[in-house]
XYZ file of C-alpha atoms in Angstrom:
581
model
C 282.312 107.505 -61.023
C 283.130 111.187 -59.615
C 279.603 113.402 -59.436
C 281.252 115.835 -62.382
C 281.015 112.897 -65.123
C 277.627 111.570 -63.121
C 276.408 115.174 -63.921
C 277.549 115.612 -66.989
C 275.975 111.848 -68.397
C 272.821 112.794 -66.278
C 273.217 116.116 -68.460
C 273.690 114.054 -71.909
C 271.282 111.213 -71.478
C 268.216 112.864 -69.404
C 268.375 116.458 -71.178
C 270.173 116.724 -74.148
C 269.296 113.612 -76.125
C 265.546 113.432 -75.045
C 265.659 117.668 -76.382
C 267.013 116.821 -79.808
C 264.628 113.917 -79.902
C 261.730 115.457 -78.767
C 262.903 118.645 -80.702
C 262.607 116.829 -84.165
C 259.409 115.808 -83.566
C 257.507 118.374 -82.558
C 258.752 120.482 -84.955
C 257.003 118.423 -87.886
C 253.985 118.249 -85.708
C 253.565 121.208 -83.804
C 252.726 123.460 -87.235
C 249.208 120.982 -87.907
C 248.395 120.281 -84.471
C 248.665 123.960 -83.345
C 246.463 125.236 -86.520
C 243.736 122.814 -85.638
C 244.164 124.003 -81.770
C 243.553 127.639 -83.229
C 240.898 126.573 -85.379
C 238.904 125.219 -82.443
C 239.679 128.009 -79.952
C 238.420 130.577 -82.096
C 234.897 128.085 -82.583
C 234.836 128.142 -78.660
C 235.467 131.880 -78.939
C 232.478 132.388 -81.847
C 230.133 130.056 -79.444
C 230.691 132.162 -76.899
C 230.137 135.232 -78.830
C 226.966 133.881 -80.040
C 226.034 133.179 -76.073
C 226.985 136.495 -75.286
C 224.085 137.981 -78.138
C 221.719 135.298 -77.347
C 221.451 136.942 -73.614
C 221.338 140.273 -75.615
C 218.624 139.399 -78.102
C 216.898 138.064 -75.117
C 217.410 140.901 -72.493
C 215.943 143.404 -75.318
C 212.842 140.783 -76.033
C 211.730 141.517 -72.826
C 210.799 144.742 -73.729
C 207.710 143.850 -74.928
C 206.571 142.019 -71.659
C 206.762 145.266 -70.257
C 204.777 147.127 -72.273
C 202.265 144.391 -72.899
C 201.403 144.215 -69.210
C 201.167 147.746 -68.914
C 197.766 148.759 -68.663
C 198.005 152.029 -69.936
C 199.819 151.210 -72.554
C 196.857 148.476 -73.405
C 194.175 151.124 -72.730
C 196.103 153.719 -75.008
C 196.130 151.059 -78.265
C 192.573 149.920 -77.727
C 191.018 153.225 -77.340
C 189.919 152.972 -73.967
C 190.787 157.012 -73.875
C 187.909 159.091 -75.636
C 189.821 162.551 -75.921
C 192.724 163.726 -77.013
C 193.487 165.231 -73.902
C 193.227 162.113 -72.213
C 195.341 160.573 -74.515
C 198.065 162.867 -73.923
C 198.115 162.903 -70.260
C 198.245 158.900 -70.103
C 200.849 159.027 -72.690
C 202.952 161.765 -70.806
C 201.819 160.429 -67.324
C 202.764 156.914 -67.819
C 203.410 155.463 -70.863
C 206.419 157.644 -71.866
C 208.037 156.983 -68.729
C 207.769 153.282 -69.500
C 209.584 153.587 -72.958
C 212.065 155.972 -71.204
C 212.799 153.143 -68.938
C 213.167 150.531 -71.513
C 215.684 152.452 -73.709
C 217.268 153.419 -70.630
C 217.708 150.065 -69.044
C 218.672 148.249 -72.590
C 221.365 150.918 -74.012
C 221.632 149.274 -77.428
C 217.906 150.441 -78.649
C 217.893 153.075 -80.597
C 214.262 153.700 -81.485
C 211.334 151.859 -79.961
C 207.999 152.372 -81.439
C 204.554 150.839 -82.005
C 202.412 150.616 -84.711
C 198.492 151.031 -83.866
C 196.170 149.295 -85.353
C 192.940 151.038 -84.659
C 192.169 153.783 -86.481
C 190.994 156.209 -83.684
C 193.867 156.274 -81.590
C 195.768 159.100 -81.753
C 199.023 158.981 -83.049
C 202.172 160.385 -81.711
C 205.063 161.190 -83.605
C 207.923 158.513 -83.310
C 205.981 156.585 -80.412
C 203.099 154.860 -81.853
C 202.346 155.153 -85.598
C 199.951 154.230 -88.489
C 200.379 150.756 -89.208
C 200.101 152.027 -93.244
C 203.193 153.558 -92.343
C 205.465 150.472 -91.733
C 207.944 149.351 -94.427
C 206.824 147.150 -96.984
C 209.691 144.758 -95.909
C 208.729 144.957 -92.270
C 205.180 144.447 -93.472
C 206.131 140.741 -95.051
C 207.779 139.671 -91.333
C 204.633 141.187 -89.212
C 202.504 138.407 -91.220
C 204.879 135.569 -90.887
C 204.281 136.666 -87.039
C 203.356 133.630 -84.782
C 200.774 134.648 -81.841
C 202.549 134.910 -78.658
C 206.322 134.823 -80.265
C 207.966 137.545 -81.792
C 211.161 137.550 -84.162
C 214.490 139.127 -84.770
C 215.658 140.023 -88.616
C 218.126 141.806 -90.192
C 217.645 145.164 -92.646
C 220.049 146.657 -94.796
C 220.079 149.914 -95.320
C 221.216 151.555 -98.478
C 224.701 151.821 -97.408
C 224.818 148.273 -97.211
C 224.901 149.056 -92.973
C 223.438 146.204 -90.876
C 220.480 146.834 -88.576
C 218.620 144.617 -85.916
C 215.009 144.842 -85.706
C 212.980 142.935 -83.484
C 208.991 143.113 -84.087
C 205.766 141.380 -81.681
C 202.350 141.759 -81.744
C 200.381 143.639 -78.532
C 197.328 142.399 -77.805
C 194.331 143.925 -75.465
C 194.368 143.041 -71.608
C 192.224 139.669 -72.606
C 194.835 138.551 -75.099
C 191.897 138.432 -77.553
C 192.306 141.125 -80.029
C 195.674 142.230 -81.325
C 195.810 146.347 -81.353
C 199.958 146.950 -81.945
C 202.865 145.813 -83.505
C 205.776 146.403 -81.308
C 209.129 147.395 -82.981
C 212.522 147.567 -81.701
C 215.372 149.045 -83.771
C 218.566 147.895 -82.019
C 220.615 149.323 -84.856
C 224.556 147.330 -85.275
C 225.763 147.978 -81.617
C 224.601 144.033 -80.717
C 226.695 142.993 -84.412
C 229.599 144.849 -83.763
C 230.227 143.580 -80.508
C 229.604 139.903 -81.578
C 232.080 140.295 -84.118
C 234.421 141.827 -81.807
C 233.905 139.658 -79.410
C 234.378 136.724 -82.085
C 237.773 138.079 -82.810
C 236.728 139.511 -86.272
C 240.183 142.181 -86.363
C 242.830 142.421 -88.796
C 242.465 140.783 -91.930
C 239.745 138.546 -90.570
C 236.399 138.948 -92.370
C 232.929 138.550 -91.047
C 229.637 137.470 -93.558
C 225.934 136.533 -93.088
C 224.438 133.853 -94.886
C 221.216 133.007 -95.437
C 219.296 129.550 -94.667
C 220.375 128.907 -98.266
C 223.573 129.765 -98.038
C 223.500 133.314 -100.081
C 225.090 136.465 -99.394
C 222.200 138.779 -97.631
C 224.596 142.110 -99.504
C 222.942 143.906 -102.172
C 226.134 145.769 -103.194
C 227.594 143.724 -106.366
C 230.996 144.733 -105.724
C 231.279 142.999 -101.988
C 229.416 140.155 -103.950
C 231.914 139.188 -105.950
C 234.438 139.476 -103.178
C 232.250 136.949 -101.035
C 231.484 134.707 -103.678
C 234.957 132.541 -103.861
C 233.752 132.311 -99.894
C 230.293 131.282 -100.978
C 231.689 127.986 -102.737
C 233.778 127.551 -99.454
C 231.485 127.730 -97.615
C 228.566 125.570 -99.100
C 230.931 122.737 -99.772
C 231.305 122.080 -95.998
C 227.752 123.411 -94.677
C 227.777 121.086 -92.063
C 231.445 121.490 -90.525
C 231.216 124.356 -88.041
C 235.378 124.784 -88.292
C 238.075 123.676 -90.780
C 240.727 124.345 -92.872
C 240.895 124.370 -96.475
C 244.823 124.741 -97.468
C 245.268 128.318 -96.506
C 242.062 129.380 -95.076
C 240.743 128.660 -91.684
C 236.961 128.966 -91.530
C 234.769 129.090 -88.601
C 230.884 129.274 -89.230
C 227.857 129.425 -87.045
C 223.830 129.289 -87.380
C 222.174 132.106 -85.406
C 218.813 130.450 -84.881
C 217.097 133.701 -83.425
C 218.252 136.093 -86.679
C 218.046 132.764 -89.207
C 221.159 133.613 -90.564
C 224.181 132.100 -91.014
C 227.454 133.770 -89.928
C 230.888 132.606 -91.746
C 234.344 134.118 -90.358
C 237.306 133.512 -92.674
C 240.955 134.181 -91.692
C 244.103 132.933 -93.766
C 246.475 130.898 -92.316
C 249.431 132.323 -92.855
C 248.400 135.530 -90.444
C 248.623 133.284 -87.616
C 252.222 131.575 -88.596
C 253.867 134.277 -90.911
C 256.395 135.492 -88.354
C 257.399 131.583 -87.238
C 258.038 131.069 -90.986
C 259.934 134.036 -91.893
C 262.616 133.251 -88.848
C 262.327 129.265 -88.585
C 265.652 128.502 -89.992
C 267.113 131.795 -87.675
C 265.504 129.982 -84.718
C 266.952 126.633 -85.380
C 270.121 128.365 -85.937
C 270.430 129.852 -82.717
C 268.757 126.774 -80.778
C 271.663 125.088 -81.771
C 274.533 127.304 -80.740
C 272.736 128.224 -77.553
C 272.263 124.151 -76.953
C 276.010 123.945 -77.603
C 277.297 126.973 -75.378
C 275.105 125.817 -72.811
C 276.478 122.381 -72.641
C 280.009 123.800 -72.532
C 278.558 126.616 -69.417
C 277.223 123.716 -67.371
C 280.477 121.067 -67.807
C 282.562 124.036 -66.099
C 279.720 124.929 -63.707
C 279.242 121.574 -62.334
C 282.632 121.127 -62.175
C 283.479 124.001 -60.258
C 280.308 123.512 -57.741
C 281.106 119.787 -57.376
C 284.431 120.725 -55.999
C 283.446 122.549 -53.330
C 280.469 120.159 -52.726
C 283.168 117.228 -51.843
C 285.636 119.771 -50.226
C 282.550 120.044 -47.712
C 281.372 116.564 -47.607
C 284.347 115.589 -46.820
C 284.980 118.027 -44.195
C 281.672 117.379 -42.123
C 282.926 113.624 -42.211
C 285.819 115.176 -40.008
C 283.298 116.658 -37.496
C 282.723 115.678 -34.009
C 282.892 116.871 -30.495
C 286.619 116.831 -30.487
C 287.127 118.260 -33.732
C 285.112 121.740 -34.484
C 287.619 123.200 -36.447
C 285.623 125.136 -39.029
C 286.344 124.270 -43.187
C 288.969 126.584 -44.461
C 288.417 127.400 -48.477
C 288.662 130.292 -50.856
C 285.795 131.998 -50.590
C 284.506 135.218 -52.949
C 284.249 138.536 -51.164
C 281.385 139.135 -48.954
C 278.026 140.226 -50.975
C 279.541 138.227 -54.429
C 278.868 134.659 -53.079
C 276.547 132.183 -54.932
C 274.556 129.522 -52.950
C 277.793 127.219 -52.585
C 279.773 129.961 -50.609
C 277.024 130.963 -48.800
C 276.478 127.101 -47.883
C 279.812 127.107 -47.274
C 279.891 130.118 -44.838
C 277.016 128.792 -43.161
C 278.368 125.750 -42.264
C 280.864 127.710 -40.840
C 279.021 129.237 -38.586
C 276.901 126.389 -37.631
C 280.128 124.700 -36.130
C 281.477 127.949 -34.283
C 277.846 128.065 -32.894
C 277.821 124.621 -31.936
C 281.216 125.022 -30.320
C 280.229 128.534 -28.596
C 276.568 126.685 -28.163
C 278.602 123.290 -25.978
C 280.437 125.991 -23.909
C 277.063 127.948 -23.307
C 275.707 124.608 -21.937
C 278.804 123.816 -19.553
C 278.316 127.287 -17.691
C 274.772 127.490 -17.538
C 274.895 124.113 -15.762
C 277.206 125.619 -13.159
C 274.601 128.517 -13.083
C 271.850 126.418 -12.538
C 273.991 124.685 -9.485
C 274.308 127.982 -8.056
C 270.723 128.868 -8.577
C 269.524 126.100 -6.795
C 271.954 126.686 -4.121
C 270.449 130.361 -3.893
C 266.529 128.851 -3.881
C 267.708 126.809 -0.845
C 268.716 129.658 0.747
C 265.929 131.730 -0.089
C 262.896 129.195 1.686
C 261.258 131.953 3.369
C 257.391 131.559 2.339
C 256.349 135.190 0.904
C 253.428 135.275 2.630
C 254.736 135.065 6.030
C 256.968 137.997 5.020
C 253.968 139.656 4.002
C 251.964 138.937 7.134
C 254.918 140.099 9.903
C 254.991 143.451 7.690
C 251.701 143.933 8.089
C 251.565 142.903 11.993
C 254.403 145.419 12.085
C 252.647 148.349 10.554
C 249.244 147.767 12.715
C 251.666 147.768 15.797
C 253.435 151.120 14.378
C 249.594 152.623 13.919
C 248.435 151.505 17.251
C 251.091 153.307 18.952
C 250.432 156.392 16.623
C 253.818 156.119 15.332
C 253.157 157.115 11.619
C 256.737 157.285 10.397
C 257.430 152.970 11.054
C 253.647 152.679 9.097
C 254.531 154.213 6.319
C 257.768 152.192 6.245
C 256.493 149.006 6.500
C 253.428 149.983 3.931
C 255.349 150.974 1.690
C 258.110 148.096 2.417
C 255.503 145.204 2.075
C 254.265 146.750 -1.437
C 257.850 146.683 -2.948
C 258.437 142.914 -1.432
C 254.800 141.777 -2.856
C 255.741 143.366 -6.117
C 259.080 141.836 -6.429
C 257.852 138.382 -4.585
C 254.789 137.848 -6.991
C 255.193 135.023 -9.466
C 253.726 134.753 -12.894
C 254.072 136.570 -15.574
C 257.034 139.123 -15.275
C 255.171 142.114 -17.066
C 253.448 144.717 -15.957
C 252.076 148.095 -16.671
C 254.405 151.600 -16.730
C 251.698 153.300 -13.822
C 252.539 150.132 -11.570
C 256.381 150.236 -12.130
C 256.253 154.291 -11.332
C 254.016 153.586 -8.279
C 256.476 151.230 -7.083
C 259.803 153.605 -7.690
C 257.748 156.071 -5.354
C 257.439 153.277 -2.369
C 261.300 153.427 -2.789
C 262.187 156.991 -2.951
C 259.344 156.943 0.054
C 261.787 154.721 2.045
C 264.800 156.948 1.421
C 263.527 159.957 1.759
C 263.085 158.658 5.576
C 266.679 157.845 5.570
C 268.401 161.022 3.948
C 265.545 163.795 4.847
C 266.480 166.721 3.441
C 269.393 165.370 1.119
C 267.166 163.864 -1.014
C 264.288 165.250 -3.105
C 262.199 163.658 -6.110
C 259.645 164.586 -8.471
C 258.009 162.848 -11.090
C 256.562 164.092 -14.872
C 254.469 161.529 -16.084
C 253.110 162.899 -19.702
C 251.219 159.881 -21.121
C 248.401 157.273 -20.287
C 250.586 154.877 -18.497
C 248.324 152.202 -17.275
C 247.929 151.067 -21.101
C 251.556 150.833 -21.713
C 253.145 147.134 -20.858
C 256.741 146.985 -18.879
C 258.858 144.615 -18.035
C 259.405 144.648 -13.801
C 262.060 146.984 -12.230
C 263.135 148.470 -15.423
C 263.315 151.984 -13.894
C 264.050 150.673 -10.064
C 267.613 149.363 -10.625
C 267.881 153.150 -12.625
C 266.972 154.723 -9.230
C 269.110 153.050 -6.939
C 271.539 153.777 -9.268
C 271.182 157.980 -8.527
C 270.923 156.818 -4.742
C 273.940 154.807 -4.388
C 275.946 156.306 -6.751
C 274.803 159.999 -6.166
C 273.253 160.551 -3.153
C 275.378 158.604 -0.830
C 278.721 160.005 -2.181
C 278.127 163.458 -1.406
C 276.673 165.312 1.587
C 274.813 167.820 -0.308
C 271.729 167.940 -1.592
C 270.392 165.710 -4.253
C 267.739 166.057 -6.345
C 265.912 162.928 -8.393
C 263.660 163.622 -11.098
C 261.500 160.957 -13.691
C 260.083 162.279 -16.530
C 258.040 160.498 -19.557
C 256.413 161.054 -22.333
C 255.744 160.643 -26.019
C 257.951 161.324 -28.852
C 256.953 161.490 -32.632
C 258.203 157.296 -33.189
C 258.507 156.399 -29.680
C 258.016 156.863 -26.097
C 260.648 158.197 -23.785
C 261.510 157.648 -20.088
C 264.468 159.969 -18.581
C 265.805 159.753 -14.936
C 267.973 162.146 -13.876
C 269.836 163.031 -10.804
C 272.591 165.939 -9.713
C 275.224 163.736 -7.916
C 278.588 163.504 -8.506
C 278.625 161.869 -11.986
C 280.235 158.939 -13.439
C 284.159 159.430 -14.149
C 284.227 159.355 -18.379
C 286.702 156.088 -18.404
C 283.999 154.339 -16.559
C 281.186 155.967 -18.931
C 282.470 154.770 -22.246
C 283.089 151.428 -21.177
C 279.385 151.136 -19.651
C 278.569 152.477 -23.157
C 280.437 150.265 -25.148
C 279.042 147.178 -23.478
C 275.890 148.214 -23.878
C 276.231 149.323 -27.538
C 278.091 145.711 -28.241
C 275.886 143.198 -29.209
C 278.008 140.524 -28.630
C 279.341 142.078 -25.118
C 279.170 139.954 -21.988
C 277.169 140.837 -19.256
C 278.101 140.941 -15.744
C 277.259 138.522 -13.349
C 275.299 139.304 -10.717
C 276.783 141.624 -7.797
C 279.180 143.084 -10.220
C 279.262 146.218 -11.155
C 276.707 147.777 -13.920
C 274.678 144.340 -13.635
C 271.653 146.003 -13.364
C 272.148 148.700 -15.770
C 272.845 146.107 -18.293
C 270.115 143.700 -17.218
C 267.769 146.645 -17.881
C 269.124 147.406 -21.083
C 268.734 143.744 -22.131
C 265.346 143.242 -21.002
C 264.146 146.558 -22.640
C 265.785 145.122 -25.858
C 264.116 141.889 -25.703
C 260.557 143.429 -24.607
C 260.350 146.718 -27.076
C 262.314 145.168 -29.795
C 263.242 147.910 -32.513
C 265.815 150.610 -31.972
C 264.419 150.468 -28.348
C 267.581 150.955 -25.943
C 269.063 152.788 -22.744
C 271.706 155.632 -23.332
C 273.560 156.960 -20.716
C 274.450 160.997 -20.148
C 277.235 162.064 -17.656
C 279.258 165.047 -16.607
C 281.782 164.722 -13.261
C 279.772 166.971 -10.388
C 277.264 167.871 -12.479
C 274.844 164.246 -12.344
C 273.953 162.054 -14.915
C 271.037 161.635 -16.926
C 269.047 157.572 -17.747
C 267.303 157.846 -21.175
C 264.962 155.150 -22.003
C 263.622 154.953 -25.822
C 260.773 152.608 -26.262
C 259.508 152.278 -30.112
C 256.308 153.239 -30.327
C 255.153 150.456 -32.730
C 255.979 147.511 -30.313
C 254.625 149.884 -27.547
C 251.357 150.197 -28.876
C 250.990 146.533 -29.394
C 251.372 145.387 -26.403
């Protein structure tokens, strides 16, 4: 069986018939199973909510600790302060502050206040009042209160408007008399955000229930709205979620406000756009099933094709044979993942081919290495020390001149002789151009000059080795030995805005422009071969190369020359690659 009708029955039998299948049945069971899901995410969501207030409720509570171990505001209640003007300075002194504090630090209080119970403390307005004072309503709760516990309720106001209240007795410093009742208006802030938080938005409805299961709304209008709710309600009072045809109800006790709270929500909010466009939806499930199924016989026929074209061809592959696959390909930029497998492969053969004649010359290369190590047997360090015993000879005999050669000689050999690593820093590789122009300047005299501009910290800046030597033996071979006049050197660097810049220049005779653009067109070409060594431009293009590889970037060498006028070494060094190192 070909891999177009194994795809297309893999197609049929693993995707299409298990989609119908499966299709059919979840349609007839998704609609229940995903209400009761709902149902039971939103009674997550309400216990949450309820969390949420409980931490609330609790955080405000602890209002009273405050204030009951605060011993002025103890003192204050039991009359411990004889005048008024006591009074006032240890309400204004300290106890204001406190209540400050607590309405500060618990943003949903709107009024905090105490009632006094003895008669000779003085009242201030707002702050601490006449127990006489307090609302009848407030009155019957104060009694019910438990010593030591305090107790959250819920007023209605006359525009039927919720309001929290929480109320505690104060007691003296010996918890032995009680001389307050504390009361903490926390007005709806703490409801509204537990119904928000609840998901109470829309056409979902919120109500609070009491222990007995009645409305706690006074208005008779909203009563008989709640009351079809009512019967709901108390006909399940001990399911906390559930669905009664078209109404999803979620209900909760709040044990600190002793109320009940009951969120209803109808069904059809949650599926009314599924219904409206079910039939639509099956409609174009089907015709996309079909025009798919049509799309992917033609698409795996077409990328099977080329699949076996290819298997095929690698078959056909070995060390005699690298001929690369020949097939139609799409135009370069509009290939999908086949062509650009294709095209790969490709290249992976012409690389192996270019790859096997890589490794047949750099075998001979090694040879001739090896042949030049043999020759080359001469331990440095004997070259080092017959320099040396050269240059103390030179200096006994007070002949300065054959010193400074062989000083300066034995530095460039111990430079170029030292093995490791085959970096250094830009100061050293300037420092060792000097030894070099030193020699020659012995040679020519007064046909050769130098300076150098160095314009940037250079012993921070890594190099590769003789990156600007083979640069200046360029000027001197090229420039100074051609012509009997005088020639003048000069190495500047320094920083540019994105990089850092290195120029040599010299005033020799130039290079002819035939020879300069074909120097600049290998070095421009990527793909250009590089000279062997001994030819001509090797080490122009072996610093190019290295500077490449090191910097990375758009770092490179360009070339400037004019016949009798000199020619000018520019190296550009991105700063980024620079900088690390």
């Amino acid at each position: 069986m070909s891999i177009v009708l194994k795809m297309i029955w893999g197609y049929v039998v693993l995707i299409l018939i298990p989609m119908i299948a499966l299709g059919s049945y979840m349609y007839s069971f998704i609609y229940d199973n995903l209400s009761q899901q709902f149902v039971e995410s939103r009674q997550k969501i309400l216990e949450q909510a309820y969390a949420n207030m409980k931490a609330d409720l609790t955080r405000i509570a602890s209002v009273h600790r405050v204030l009951q171990y605060n011993p002025y505001v103890t003192a204050y209640l039991d009359g411990e302060y004889h005048s008024d003007k006591e009074s006032v300075y240890a309400y204004l002194r300290y106890i204001s502050p406190a209540f400050t504090q607590s309405m500060f630090a618990n943003q949903e209080i709107s009024s905090l206040m105490i009632y006094k119970m003895k008669d000779h403390v003085m009242p201030i307005p707002e702050q601490f009042l006449e127990v006489s004072s307090m609302d009848p309503e407030v009155g019957n709760i104060v009694r019910s209160l438990k010593p030591g516990s305090g107790q959250w309720t819920i007023l209605y106001r006359n525009d039927n408007q919720s309001e929290l209240v929480y109320l505690q007795s104060l007691y003296n410093t010996l918890i032995t008399e009680k001389i307050g009742i504390l009361q903490i208006h926390a007005g709806d802030e703490l409801l509204r955000k537990f119904y928000q938080a609840a998901g109470v938005e829309g056409n979902w409805r919120a109500y609070l229930l009491s222990e007995t299961g009645n409305s706690l709304l006074t208005d008779e209008k909203l009563l008989k709205e709640v009351k079809p709710i009512l019967r709901l309600v108390n006909s399940n009072p001990q399911t906390s979620s559930f669905i009664d045809r078209k109404t999803i109800v979620n209900q909760m006790y709040l044990e600190e406000l002793d109320v009940r709270v009951v969120i209803v929500g109808q069904i059809s909010d949650v599926f009314h756009a599924i219904r409206e466009k079910e039939m639509v939806i099956v409609a174009v499930i089907v015709g996309l099933l079909t025009i798919f199924s049509v799309s992917y016989y033609f698409l795996a026929s077409f990328i099977a094709k080329r699949i076996l074209q290819m298997a095929r061809h690698m078959r056909s592959v070995n060390d005699g044979n690298l001929k690369p696959m020949i097939v139609k390909l799409e135009r370069p930029g509009k290939q999908d993942e086949i062509g650009f497998l294709i095209v790969t492969y490709n290249n992976m053969i012409d690389r192996m081919e270019k790859l096997i004649n890589n490794v047949h010359r750099a075998e001979l290369r090694n040879k001739e290495a090896a042949y030049r190590v043999l020759q080359a047997q001469i331990k440095p360090h004997f070259l080092y020390n017959t320099l040396e015993t050269i240059r103390m000879l030179a200096e006994t005999n007070n002949d300065k001149e054959v010193a400074d050669i062989s000083f300066w000689f034995g530095k460039l050999m111990r430079y170029s002789l030292t093995t490791g690593k085959d970096v250094t820093m830009l100061d050293k590789e300037i420092e060792i151009i000097r030894f070099y122009l030193n020699i020659h300047k012995k040679r020519l005299q007064e046909r050769l000059t130098y300076d150098f501009a160095v314009m940037l910290d250079a012993s921070s800046m890594p190099c590769p080795k003789f990156i600007l030597q083979p640069l200046i033996e360029n000027c001197i071979v090229h420039s100074v030995s051609n012509v009997l006049r005088h020639v003048r050197i000069r190495m500047e660097a320094y920083e540019e805005m994105e990089e850092v810049r290195i120029v040599i220049s010299d005033n020799g005779v130039g290079i002819p422009p035939e020879r300069l653009r074909e120097i600049r067109s290998r070095l421009d070409a990527c793909d250009a071969g590089i000279p062997q060594e001994g030819e001509s431009g090797w080490g122009l293009y072996n610093v190019a190369a290295r500077v490449k590889s090191f910097y990375g970037g758009s770092s490179r060498l360009e070339i400037e020359s004019e016949l009798g006028k000199g020619t000018v070494f520019t190296l550009y060094l991105t700063r980024r690659t620079v900088n690390a190192g």
